[in-house]
Coordinates of C-alpha atoms and ligand atoms in Angstrom, one line a residue:
M22 CA 77.4 104.2 111.3
R23 CA 77.4 102.9 107.8
Y24 CA 77.1 99.3 106.9
M25 CA 78.4 97.2 104.1
E26 CA 80.1 100.1 102.3
R27 CA 82.4 99.5 99.4
T28 CA 85.6 101.4 98.7
L29 CA 88.1 101.5 95.8
V30 CA 91.7 101.2 96.8
L31 CA 94.5 101.9 94.2
I32 CA 98.2 101.1 94.8
K33 CA 99.9 103.9 92.9
P34 CA 103.1 103.7 90.8
D35 CA 105.5 104.9 93.6
A36 CA 104.4 102.0 95.8
I37 CA 104.7 99.5 93.0
E38 CA 108.2 100.8 92.3
K39 CA 109.1 100.5 96.0
R40 CA 107.8 96.9 96.1
I41 CA 105.6 97.8 99.1
S42 CA 102.2 96.6 97.7
G43 CA 102.4 93.6 100.0
L44 CA 103.1 95.8 103.1
I45 CA 100.1 98.0 102.1
L46 CA 97.8 95.1 101.6
D47 CA 98.9 93.6 105.0
R48 CA 97.9 96.8 106.8
L49 CA 94.6 96.9 104.9
D50 CA 94.0 93.2 105.7
H51 CA 94.2 94.0 109.4
L52 CA 91.2 96.2 109.1
G53 CA 89.0 93.1 108.9
L54 CA 87.2 94.1 105.6
Q55 CA 86.5 91.7 102.8
M56 CA 88.6 92.1 99.6
T57 CA 85.9 91.6 96.9
G58 CA 87.8 92.7 93.8
A59 CA 91.5 92.8 92.8
K60 CA 93.3 93.4 89.5
V61 CA 96.4 94.7 87.7
V62 CA 95.4 97.5 85.4
S63 CA 97.3 99.2 82.6
L64 CA 96.1 102.7 83.2
T65 CA 94.9 104.8 80.2
E66 CA 95.0 108.6 80.3
E67 CA 91.3 108.5 79.8
L68 CA 90.7 106.5 82.9
A69 CA 93.2 108.6 84.9
R70 CA 91.3 111.7 83.9
A71 CA 87.9 110.2 84.7
H72 CA 89.1 109.0 88.1
Y73 CA 90.4 112.5 89.0
K74 CA 87.6 114.5 87.3
N75 CA 87.0 116.3 90.6
L76 CA 90.5 117.8 90.3
E77 CA 89.6 119.6 87.1
G78 CA 90.9 123.2 87.2
K79 CA 93.5 122.4 89.9
P80 CA 97.0 123.6 89.0
F81 CA 98.5 120.2 89.9
L82 CA 96.1 118.1 87.8
E83 CA 98.5 117.5 84.9
E84 CA 101.3 116.4 87.2
V85 CA 99.0 114.1 89.1
I86 CA 97.9 112.5 85.8
Q87 CA 101.6 112.0 84.9
Y88 CA 102.3 110.5 88.3
M89 CA 99.4 108.0 88.0
M90 CA 100.5 107.1 84.4
G91 CA 103.9 106.1 86.0
E92 CA 106.0 108.9 84.4
F93 CA 107.8 109.7 87.6
N94 CA 108.5 106.1 88.6
N95 CA 110.3 103.2 87.0
V96 CA 107.1 101.1 86.4
P97 CA 106.4 99.6 83.0
N98 CA 103.0 99.3 81.3
H99 CA 101.3 102.2 83.3
K100 CA 100.6 99.6 86.0
I101 CA 98.2 100.3 88.9
Y102 CA 96.9 97.7 91.3
A103 CA 93.2 98.1 92.0
F104 CA 91.0 96.6 94.8
V105 CA 87.5 96.8 96.2
F106 CA 87.1 96.3 99.9
Q107 CA 83.8 95.9 101.5
G108 CA 82.5 96.0 105.1
E109 CA 81.1 98.1 107.9
N110 CA 82.5 101.6 107.7
A111 CA 84.9 100.5 105.0
I112 CA 85.5 104.0 103.6
A113 CA 86.4 105.7 106.9
K114 CA 88.4 102.7 108.1
V115 CA 90.6 102.7 105.0
R116 CA 91.0 106.5 104.9
Q117 CA 92.1 106.4 108.5
E118 CA 94.7 103.7 107.8
I119 CA 96.1 105.5 104.7
G120 CA 96.4 108.9 106.4
S121 CA 96.2 112.5 105.2
T122 CA 96.7 113.3 101.5
N123 CA 100.0 115.2 102.2
P124 CA 102.5 112.5 103.2
E125 CA 104.5 115.1 105.3
K126 CA 101.4 115.8 107.4
A127 CA 100.1 112.3 107.6
A128 CA 100.5 110.6 110.9
P129 CA 103.8 108.6 110.9
W130 CA 102.1 105.2 111.5
T131 CA 99.7 105.6 108.5
I132 CA 100.6 104.2 105.0
R133 CA 101.1 107.6 103.5
G134 CA 103.0 108.8 106.6
S135 CA 105.3 105.7 106.5
F136 CA 106.0 105.5 102.7
G137 CA 104.8 108.8 101.0
R138 CA 107.0 111.6 99.8
F139 CA 107.0 114.7 97.6
I140 CA 108.5 114.6 94.1
G141 CA 108.5 118.3 93.1
D142 CA 105.0 119.5 93.7
V143 CA 103.4 116.0 93.4
M144 CA 102.4 114.1 96.5
Q145 CA 103.5 110.6 95.8
N146 CA 101.3 109.1 98.5
C147 CA 101.3 105.5 97.6
V148 CA 97.6 104.8 97.7
H149 CA 94.2 106.1 96.7
A150 CA 91.0 105.3 98.7
S151 CA 87.5 106.6 98.0
G152 CA 86.4 109.5 100.1
S153 CA 82.6 109.0 100.2
P154 CA 80.0 106.4 99.3
E155 CA 79.0 108.3 96.2
D156 CA 82.7 108.6 95.0
A157 CA 83.2 104.9 95.9
E158 CA 80.4 103.7 93.7
K159 CA 81.4 106.0 90.8
E160 CA 85.1 104.9 91.1
I161 CA 84.3 101.2 91.4
A162 CA 82.2 101.4 88.2
L163 CA 85.1 103.1 86.4
W164 CA 87.8 100.5 87.4
F165 CA 85.8 97.2 87.6
K166 CA 83.2 95.5 85.6
P167 CA 80.3 94.4 87.8
E168 CA 81.2 90.7 87.4
E169 CA 84.7 91.3 88.6
V170 CA 83.5 92.2 92.1
L171 CA 82.1 89.6 94.5
D172 CA 79.4 89.7 97.2
R173 CA 77.1 92.1 95.5
Ligands
UDP227 N1 97.6 115.8 95.0 C1 98.8 116.5 94.9 N2 98.9 117.8 95.4 C2 97.9 118.4 96.0 C3 96.7 117.7 96.2 C4 96.6 116.4 95.6 O1 99.8 116.0 94.3 O2 98.0 119.6 96.5 C5 97.5 114.5 94.4 C6 97.8 113.4 95.5 O3 98.4 112.3 94.9 C7 96.3 113.0 95.9 C8 95.6 113.2 94.6 O4 96.2 114.3 93.9 O5 96.3 111.7 96.4 C9 94.1 113.4 94.7 O6 93.8 114.5 95.6 P1 92.7 114.5 96.7 O7 92.6 115.9 97.2 O8 91.5 113.8 96.2 O9 93.4 113.6 97.9 P2 93.1 112.1 98.4 O10 91.6 111.9 98.3 O11 93.9 111.2 97.5 O12 93.6 112.1 99.8
MG228 MG1 90.2 112.2 96.8

């Protein structure tokens, strides 16, 4: 078991457009983790590409960048809501709650299973959450300044 992990959670433009960020945070709150960072970000293409660097070479990368930049949703200012959650097993707990990447395959009671959908080939799956401790630390450093995160 891992202790005191941190994980980056992003509420993506489709969830902002649907006004379900409160519902998503409610489900994450119930996991019993500590929210140690929270902000509204105006996403730049540079940050979007750095965040999804591991998708380089994938055929869907450009559409995923467009999705994250808000081009498929009616959301101004390239808005993304970003959070850090901390606690025991935080990464697995959050991943379990959000469900599988593909919203049509995600369990119905998960966030992605409840609220995700396909728009063309893009999985509009409402949330991002880090997949490993290494990814989490890299991603938190991309999205937050150290002084913007508590309890460190
Ligand atoms: N994605 C997509 N089509 C795919 C795979 C991924 O649209 O075939 C998008 C989707 O929004 C996903 C993101 O790219 O959340 C990052 O992909 P990853 O495999 O890292 O999935 P995640 O870690 O978000 O579950
Ligand atoms: Mg991933």
